[in-house]
Tab-separated table of C-alpha atoms in Angstrom:
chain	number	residue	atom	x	y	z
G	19	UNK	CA	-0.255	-108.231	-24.411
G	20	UNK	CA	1.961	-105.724	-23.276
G	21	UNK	CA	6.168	-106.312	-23.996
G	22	UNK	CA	4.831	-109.123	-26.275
G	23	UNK	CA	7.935	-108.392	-28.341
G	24	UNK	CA	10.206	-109.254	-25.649
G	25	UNK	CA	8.734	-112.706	-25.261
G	26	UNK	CA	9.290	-113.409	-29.272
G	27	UNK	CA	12.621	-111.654	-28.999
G	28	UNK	CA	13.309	-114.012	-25.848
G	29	UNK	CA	13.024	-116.926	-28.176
G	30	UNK	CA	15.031	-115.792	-30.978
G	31	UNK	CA	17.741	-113.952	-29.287
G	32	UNK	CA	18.716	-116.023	-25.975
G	33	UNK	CA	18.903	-118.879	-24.385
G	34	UNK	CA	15.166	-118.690	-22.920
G	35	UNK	CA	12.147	-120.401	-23.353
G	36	UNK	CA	9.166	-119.349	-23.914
G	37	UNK	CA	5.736	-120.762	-23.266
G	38	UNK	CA	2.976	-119.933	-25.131
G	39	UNK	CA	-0.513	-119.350	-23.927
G	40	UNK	CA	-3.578	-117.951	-24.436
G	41	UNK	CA	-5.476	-114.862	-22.222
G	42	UNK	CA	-9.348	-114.563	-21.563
G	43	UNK	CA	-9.609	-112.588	-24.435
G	44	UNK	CA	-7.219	-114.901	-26.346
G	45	UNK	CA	-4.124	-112.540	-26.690
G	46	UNK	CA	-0.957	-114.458	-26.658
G	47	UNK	CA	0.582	-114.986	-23.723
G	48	UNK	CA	4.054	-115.977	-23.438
G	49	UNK	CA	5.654	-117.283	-20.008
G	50	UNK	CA	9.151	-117.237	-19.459
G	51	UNK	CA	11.385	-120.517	-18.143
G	52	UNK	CA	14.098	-118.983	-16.594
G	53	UNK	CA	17.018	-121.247	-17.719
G	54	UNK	CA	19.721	-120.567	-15.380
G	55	UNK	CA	20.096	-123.255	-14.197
G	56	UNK	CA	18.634	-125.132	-10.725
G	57	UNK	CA	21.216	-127.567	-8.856
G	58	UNK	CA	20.524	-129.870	-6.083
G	59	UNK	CA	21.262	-128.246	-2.882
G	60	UNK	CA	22.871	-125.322	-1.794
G	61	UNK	CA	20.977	-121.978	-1.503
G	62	UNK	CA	18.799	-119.793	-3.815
G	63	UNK	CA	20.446	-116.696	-5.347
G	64	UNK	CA	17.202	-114.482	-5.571
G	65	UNK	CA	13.444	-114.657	-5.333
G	66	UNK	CA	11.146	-112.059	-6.020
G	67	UNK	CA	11.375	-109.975	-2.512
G	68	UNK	CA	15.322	-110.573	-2.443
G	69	UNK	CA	15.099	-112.701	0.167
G	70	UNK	CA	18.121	-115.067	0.469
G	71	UNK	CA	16.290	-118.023	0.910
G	72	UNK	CA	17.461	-121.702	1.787
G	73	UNK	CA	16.408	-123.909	-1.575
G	74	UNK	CA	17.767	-124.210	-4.728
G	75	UNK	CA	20.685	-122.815	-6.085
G	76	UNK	CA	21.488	-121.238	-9.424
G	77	UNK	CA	24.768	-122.022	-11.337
G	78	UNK	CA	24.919	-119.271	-14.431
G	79	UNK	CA	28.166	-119.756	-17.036
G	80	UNK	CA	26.687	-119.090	-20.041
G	81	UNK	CA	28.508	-119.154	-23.359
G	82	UNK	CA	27.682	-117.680	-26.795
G	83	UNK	CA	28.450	-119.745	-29.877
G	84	UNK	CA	29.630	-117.832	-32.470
G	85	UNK	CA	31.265	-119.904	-34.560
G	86	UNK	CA	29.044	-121.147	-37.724
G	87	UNK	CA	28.827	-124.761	-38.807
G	88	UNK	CA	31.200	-124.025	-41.720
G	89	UNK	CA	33.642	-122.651	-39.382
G	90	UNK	CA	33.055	-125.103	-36.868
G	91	UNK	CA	34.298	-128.005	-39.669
G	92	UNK	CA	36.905	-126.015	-40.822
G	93	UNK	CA	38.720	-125.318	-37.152
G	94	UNK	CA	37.694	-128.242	-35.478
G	95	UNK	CA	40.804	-130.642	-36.692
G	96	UNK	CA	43.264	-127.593	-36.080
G	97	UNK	CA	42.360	-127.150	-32.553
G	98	UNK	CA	42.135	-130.445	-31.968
G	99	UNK	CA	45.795	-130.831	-32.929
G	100	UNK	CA	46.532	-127.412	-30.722
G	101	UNK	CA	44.679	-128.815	-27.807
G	102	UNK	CA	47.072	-131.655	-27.727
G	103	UNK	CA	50.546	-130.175	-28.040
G	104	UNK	CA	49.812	-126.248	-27.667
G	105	UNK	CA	52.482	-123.832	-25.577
G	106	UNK	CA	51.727	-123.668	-21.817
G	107	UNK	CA	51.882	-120.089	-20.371
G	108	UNK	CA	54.216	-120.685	-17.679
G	109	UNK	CA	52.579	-120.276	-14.162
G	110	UNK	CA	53.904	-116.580	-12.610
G	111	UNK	CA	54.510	-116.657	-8.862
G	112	UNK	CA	50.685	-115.382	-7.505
G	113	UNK	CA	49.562	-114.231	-10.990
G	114	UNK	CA	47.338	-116.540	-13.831
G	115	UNK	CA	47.772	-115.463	-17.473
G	116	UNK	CA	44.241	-115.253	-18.797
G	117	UNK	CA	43.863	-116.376	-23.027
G	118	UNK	CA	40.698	-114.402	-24.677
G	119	UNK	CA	39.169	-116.342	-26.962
G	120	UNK	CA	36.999	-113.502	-29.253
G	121	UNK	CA	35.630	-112.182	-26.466
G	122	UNK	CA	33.537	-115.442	-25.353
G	123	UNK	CA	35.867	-116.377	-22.604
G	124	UNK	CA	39.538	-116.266	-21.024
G	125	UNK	CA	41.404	-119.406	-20.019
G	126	UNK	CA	44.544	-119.982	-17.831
G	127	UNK	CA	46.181	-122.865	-16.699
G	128	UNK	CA	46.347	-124.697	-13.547
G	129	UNK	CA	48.329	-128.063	-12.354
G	130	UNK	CA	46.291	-131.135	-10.436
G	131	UNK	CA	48.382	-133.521	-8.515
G	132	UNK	CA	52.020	-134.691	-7.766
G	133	UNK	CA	53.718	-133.912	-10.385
G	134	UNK	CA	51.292	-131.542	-11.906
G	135	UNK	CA	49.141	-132.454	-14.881
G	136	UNK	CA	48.148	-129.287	-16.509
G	137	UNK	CA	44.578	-128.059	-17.606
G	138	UNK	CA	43.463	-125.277	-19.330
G	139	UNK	CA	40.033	-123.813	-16.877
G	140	UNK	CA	38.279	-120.775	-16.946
G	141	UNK	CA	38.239	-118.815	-13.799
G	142	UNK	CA	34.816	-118.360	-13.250
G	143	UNK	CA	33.647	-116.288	-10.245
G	144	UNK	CA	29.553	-117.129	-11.237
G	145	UNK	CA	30.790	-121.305	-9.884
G	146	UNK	CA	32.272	-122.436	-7.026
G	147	UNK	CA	33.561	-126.047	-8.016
G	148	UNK	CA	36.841	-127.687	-9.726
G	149	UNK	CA	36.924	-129.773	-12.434
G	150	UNK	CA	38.896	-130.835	-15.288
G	151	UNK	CA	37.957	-134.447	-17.504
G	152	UNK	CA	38.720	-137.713	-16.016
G	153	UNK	CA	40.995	-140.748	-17.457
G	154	UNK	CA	37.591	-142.670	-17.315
G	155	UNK	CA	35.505	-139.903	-19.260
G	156	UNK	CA	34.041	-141.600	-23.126
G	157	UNK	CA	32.435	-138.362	-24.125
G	158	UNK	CA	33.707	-136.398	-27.318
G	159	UNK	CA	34.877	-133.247	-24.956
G	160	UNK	CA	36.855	-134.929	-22.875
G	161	UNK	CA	38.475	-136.775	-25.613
G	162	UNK	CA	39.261	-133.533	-27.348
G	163	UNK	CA	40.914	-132.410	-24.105
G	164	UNK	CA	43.397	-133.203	-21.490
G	165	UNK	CA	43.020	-135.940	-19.015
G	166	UNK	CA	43.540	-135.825	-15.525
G	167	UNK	CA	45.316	-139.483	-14.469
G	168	UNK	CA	44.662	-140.778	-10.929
G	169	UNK	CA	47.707	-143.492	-10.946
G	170	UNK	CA	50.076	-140.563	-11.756
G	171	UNK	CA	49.902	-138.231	-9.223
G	172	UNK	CA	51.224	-139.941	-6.055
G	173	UNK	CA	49.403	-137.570	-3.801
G	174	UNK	CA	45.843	-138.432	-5.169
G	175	UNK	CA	43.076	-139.393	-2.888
G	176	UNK	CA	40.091	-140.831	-4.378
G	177	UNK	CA	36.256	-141.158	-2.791
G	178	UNK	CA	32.584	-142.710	-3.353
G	179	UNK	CA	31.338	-139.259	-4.000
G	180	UNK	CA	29.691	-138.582	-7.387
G	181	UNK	CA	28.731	-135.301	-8.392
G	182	UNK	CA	26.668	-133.367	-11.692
G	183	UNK	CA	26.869	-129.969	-12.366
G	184	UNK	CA	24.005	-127.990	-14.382
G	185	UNK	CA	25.433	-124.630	-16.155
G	186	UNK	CA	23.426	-122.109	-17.999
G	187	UNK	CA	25.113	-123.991	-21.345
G	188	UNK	CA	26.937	-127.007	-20.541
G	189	UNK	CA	25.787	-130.485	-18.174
G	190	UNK	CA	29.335	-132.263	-16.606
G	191	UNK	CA	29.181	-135.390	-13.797
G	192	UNK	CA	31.966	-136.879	-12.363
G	193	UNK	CA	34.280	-138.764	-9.682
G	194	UNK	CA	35.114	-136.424	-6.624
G	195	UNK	CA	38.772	-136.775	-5.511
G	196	UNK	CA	41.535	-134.759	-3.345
G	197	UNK	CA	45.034	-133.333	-4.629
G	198	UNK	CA	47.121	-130.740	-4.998
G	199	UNK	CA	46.224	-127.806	-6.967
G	200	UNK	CA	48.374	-125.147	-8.202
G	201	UNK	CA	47.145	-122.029	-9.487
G	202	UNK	CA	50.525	-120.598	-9.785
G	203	UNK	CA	54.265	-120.838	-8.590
G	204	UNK	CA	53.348	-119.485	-5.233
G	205	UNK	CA	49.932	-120.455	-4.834
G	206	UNK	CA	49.413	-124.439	-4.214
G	207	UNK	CA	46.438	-125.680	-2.335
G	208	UNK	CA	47.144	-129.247	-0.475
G	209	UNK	CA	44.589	-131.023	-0.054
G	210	UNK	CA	41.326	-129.141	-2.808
G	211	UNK	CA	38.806	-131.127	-3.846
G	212	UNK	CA	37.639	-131.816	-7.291
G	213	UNK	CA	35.688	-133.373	-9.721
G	214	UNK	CA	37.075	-135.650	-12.695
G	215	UNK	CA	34.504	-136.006	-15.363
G	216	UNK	CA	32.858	-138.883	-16.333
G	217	UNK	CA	30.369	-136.984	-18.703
G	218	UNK	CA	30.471	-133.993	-20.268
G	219	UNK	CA	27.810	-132.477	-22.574
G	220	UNK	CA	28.605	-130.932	-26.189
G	221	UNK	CA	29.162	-127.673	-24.893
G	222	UNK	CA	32.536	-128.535	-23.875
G	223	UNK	CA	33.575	-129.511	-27.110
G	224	UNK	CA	35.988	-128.388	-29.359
G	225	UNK	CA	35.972	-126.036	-31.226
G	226	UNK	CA	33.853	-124.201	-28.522
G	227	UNK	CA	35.893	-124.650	-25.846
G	228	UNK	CA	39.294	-124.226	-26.031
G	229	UNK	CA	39.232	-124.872	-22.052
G	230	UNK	CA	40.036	-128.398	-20.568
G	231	UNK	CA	37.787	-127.681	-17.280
G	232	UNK	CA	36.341	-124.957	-15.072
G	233	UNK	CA	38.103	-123.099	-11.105
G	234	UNK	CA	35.361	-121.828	-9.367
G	235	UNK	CA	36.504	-119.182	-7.460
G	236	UNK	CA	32.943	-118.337	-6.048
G	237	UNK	CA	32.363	-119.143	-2.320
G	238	UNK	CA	31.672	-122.971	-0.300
G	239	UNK	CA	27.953	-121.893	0.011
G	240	UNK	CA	27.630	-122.169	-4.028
G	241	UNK	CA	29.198	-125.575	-4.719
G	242	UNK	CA	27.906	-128.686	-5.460
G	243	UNK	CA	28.390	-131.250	-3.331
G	244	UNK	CA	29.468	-129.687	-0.123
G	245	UNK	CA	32.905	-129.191	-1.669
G	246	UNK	CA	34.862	-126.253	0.063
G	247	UNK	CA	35.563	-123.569	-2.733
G	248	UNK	CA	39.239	-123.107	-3.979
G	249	UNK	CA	38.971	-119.550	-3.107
G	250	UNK	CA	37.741	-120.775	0.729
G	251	UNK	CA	40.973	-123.530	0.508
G	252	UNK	CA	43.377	-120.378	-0.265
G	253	UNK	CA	42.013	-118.438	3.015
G	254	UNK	CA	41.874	-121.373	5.428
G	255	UNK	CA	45.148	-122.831	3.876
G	256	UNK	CA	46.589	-119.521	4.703
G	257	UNK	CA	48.425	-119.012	1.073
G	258	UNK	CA	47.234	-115.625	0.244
G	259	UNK	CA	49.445	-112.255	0.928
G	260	UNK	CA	45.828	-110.391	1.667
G	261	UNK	CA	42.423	-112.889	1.055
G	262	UNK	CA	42.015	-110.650	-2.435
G	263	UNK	CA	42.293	-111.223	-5.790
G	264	UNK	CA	42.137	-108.870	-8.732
G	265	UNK	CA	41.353	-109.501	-12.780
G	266	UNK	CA	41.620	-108.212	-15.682
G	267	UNK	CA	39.825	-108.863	-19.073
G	268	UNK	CA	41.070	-106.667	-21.775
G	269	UNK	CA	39.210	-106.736	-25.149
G	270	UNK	CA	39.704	-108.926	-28.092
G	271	UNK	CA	40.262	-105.890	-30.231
G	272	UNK	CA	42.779	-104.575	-28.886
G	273	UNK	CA	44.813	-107.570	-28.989
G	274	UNK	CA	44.102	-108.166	-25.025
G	275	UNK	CA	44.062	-111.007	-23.092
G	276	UNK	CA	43.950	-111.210	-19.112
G	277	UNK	CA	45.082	-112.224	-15.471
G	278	UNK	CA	43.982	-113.245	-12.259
G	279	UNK	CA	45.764	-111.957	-9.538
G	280	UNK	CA	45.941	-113.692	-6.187
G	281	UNK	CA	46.608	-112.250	-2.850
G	282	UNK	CA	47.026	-108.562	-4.128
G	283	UNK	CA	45.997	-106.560	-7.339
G	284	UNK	CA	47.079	-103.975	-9.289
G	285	UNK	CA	47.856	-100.763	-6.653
G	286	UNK	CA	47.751	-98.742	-9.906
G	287	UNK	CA	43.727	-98.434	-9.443
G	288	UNK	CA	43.659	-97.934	-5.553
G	289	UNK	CA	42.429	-94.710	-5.271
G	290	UNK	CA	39.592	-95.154	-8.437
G	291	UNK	CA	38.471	-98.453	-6.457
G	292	UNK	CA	34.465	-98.151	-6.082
G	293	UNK	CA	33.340	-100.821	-3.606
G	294	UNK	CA	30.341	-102.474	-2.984
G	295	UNK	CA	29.167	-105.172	-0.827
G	296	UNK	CA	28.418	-108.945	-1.730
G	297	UNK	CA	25.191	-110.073	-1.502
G	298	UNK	CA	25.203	-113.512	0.549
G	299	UNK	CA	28.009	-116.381	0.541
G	300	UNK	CA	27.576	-118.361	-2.595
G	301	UNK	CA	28.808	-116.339	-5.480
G	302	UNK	CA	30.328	-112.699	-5.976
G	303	UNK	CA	26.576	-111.068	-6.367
G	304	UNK	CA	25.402	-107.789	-5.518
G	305	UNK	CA	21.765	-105.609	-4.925
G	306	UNK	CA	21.170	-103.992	-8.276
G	307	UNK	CA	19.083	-100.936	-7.730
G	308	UNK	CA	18.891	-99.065	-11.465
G	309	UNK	CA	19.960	-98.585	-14.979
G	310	UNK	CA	20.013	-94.997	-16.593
G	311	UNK	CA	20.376	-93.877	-19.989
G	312	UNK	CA	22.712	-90.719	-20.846
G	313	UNK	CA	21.217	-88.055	-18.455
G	314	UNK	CA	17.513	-89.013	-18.749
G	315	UNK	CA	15.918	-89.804	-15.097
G	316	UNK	CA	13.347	-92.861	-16.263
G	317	UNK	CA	15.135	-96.281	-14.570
G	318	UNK	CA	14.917	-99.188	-17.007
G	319	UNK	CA	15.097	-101.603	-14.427
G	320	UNK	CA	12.005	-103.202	-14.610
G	321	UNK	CA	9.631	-102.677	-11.397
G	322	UNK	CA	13.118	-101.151	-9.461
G	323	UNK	CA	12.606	-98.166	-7.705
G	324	UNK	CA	13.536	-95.042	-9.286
G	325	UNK	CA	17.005	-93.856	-8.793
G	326	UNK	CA	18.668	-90.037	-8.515
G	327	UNK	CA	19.747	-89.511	-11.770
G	328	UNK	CA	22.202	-87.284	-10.792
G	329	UNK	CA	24.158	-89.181	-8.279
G	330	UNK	CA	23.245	-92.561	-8.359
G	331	UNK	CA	23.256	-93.409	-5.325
G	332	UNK	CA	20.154	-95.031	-3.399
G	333	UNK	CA	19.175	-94.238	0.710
G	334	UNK	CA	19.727	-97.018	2.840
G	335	UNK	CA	16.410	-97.737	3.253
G	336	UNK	CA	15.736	-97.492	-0.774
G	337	UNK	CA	18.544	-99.583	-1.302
G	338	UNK	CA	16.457	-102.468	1.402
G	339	UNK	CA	13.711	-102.709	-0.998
G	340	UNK	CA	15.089	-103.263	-4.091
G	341	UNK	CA	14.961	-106.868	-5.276
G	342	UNK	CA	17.115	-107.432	-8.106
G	343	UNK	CA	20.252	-108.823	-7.619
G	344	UNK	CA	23.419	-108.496	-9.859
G	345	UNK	CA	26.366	-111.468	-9.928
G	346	UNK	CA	29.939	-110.276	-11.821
G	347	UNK	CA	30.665	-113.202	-13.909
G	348	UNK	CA	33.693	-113.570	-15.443
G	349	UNK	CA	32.420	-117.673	-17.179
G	350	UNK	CA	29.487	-115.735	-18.894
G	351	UNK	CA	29.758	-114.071	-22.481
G	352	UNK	CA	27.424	-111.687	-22.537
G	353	UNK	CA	25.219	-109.476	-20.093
G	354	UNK	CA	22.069	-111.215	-19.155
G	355	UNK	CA	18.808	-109.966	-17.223
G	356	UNK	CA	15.272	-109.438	-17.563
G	357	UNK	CA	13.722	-109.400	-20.744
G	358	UNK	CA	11.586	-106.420	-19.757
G	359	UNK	CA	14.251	-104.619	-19.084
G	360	UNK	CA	16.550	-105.555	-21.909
G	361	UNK	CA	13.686	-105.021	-23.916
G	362	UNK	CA	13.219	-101.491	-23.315
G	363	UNK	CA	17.148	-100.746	-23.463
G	364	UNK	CA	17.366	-102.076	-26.787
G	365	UNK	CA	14.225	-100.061	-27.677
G	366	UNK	CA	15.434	-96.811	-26.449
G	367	UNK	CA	18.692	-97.020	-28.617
G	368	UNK	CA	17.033	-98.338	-31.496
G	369	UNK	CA	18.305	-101.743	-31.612
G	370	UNK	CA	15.504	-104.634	-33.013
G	371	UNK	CA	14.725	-106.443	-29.858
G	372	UNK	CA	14.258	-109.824	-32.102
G	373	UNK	CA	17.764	-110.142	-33.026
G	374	UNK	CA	19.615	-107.493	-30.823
G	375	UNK	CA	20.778	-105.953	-34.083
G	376	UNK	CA	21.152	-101.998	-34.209
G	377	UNK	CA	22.470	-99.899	-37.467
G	378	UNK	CA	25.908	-99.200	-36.821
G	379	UNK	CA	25.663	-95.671	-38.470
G	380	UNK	CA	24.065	-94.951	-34.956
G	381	UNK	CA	26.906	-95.809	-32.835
G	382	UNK	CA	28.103	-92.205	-32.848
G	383	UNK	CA	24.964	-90.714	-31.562
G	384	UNK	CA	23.957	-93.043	-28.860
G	385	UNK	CA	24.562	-92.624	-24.817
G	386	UNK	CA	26.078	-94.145	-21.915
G	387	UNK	CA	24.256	-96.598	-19.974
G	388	UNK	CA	24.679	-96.598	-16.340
G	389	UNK	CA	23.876	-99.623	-14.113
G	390	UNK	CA	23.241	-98.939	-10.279
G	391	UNK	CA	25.458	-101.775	-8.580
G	392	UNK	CA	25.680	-101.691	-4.455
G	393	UNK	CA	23.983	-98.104	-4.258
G	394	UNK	CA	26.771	-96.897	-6.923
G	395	UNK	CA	26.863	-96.313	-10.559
G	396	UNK	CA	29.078	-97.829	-13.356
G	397	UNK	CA	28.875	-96.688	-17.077
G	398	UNK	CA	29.224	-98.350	-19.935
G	399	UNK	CA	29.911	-96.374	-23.380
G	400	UNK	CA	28.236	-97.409	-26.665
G	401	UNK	CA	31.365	-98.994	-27.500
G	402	UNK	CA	31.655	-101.665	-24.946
G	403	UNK	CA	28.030	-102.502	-24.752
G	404	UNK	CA	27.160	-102.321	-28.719
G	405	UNK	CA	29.607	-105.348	-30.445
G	406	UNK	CA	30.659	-104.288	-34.293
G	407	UNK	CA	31.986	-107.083	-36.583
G	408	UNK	CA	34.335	-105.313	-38.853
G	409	UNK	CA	34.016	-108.667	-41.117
G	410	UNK	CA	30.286	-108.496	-41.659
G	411	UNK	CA	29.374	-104.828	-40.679
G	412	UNK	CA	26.990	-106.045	-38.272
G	413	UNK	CA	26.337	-104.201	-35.049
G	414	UNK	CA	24.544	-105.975	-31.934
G	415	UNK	CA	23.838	-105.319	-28.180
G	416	UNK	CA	26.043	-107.133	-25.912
G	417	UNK	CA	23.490	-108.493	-23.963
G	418	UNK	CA	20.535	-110.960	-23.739
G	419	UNK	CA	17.472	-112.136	-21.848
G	420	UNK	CA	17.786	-114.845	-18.788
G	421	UNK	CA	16.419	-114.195	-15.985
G	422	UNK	CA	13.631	-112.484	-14.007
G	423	UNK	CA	15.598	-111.348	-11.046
G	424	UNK	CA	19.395	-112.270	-10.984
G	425	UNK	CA	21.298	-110.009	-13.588
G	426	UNK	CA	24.550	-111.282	-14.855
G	427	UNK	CA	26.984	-108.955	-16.066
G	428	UNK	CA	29.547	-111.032	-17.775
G	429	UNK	CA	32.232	-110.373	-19.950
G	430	UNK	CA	31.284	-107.051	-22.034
G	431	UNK	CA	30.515	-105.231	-18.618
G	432	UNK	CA	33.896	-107.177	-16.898
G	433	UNK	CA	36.445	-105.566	-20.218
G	434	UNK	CA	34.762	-102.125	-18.867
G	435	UNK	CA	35.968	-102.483	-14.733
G	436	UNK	CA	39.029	-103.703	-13.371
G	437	UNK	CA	37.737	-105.643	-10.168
G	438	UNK	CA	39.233	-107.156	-7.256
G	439	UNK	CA	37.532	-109.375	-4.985
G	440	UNK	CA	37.873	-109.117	-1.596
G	441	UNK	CA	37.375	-112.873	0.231
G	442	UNK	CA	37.872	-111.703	3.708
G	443	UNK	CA	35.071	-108.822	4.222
G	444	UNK	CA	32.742	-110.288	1.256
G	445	UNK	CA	33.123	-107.159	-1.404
G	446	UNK	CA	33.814	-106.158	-4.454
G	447	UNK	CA	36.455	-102.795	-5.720
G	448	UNK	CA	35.285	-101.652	-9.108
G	449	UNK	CA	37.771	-98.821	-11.232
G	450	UNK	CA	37.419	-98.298	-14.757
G	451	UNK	CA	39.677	-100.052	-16.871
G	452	UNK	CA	42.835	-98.315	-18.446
G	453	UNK	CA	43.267	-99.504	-22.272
């Protein structure tokens, strides 16, 4: 079977299953369940012809473990303690101080209800709901974590709605309430909804997340439960300077952190902005039309149309057929996509497509790859999309099989671009970051 690599690297190296069957002629087969991950409602991010049909939605967030089991058992009572008593960065007037943790994810802090309880969250543009764990909650997580209390916050309004939330990695259900929520000093929202756990799954617990909860700052049409979106709340609620908001996500090795800017971003990268338009109303997602290696003209996109090499850039009416479809998630570790595709990438560069692995000898020889976002192209150097542990020598690709259509470029492909979101006409400025 052709690509029969991918499938066994699919297993080993991601968070996809693989089914295996037989063909006539009894070559293995191998099917691919694509795991991110179906809600109830809502509508569907992709299907084969791009079509943006009602159905099913698709809620990525996925995090990496990388933290071993002897680690794990030698961090896990020292964060506990931390989670309980550690130093809140004071909210700035419209900007959110973002905490990387190795490169997996960035946290910042928000405050629910009158007077505000505080809650570490990750700002995730791939989900569009609130939550932090409820008084109520038994599960290990939220014990580990902070708890949001109903009977002190005097402006709390409680309802009958329940709601569950599927992630690529992590399950939550909860209580749905309404309160005040401040993102910073200047930016409150009166009356958000929210959910207050009741469950959470082991994902959320320590030491793998350092976060109490999750701010969805995707759109209305990708939340659960017909909850308006926070980022929706701040337009209608009027308590933006312009409906924007900018972030950053410097590396881990460069002693980096981050921030979320709200209702402006940094003017610095004005005239570098690249912007392309967002793909629907559920989550910050765009057409993805290519990816190039160095200056070679073959497209690794699997079953894309081919793309100018030399500019780019796609016709209008090239740009109409292609079906992939690209989401910038900043509550997903790695870059995820097609195992075709990934397959090839890693082959090309000489990286084992079981394990991701590459000699790090190579590093110096390889090439830019450039992914075709919107009609436009954005480079990555070896650098950011090859990760080298300095502890163990190893060298690995920063990304991973998922899924057949939507591509999720998360973290590694975030540290690269500065990006500001732009609520109001539903796109996205990309400039290359500044170290």
């Amino acid at each position: 079977m052709k690509l029969a690599s991918v499938a066994i690297a699919a297993v080993f190296h991601t968070a996809v299953c693989a089914v295996v069957k037989l063909d006539s002629d009894g070559t293995p087969e191998l099917e691919f369940e694509d795991l991110t991950v179906v809600g109830q409602t809502g509508a569907k991010i992709h299907t084969t012809f791009g079509d943006d049909v009602r159905g099913d939605f698709k809620i990525p967030l996925y995090l990496k473990d990388g933290l071993d089991p002897e680690s794990k058992r030698q961090r896990r009572a020292e964060r506990s303690r931390k989670m309980k008593s550690f130093t809140e960065q004071p909210l700035s007037n419209n900007t959110a101080i973002l905490t990387n943790v190795k490169d997996y994810y960035y946290y910042g802090y928000i405050g629910v209800g009158n007077p505000p309880q505080k809650f570490s969250v990750v700002f995730d543009t791939g989900s569009s709901n609130v939550w932090v764990p409820g008084e109520a909650c038994v599960s290990d997580a939220c014990n580990e974590h902070r708890q949001f209390k109903n009977a002190g916050s005097t402006t709390f309004q409680s309802s009958p709605q329940k709601i569950q939330i599927q992630y690529g990695t992590g399950f939550i259900a909860g209580d749905v309430g309404t309160d005040t929520v401040q993102v910073s000093k200047s930016l409150v929202l009166r009356n958000q909804s929210f959910a207050m756990t009741s469950q959470e799954d082991k994902t959320f617990e320590l030491p793998r997340s350092q976060f109490d909860g999750l701010f969805g700052l995707g759109f209305t049409g990708g939340a659960e439960g017909n909850i308006r979106s926070p980022v929706d709340s701040m337009v209608q609620e009027n308590v933006l300077k312009s409906p924007l908001f900018g972030i950053k996500l410097r590396r881990d090795s460069l002693s980096g952190n981050g921030e979320i800017t709200f209702g402006s971003y940094d003017t610095s990268y004005t005239n570098n902005l690249e912007w392309i338009g967002v793909y629907g109303d559920i989550f910050w997602t765009t057409t993805m039309e290519g990816i190039l290696y160095g200056d070679e003209p073959q497209n690794y996109l699997y079953g894309a149309d081919k793309v100018s090499a030399a500019s780019g850039v796609l016709a209008v009416e090239e740009k109409a057929r292609a079906s992939r479809k690209a989401l910038l998630d900043t509550g997903s570790s790695l870059i995820y996509g097609d195992p075709f595709s990934l397959a090839a990438m890693s082959t090309r560069i000489g990286a084992n497509p079981l394990t991701g692995e590459i000699p790090c000898p190579v590093l110096a020889s390889l090439k830019p790859f450039h992914f075709v976002l919107g009609g436009k192209r954005f480079t990555m150097q070896p650098e950011e999309y090859i990760f080298h542990d300095p502890a163990t020598g190893i060298c690995e690709v920063q990304w991973m099989p998922v899924s057949d259509y939507l591509w999720i470029m998360g973290i590694p492909f975030l540290q690269t671009y500065y990006t500001v979101y732009d609520i109001k006409d539903h796109r996205i400025g990309l400039a290359r970051m500044r170290q």
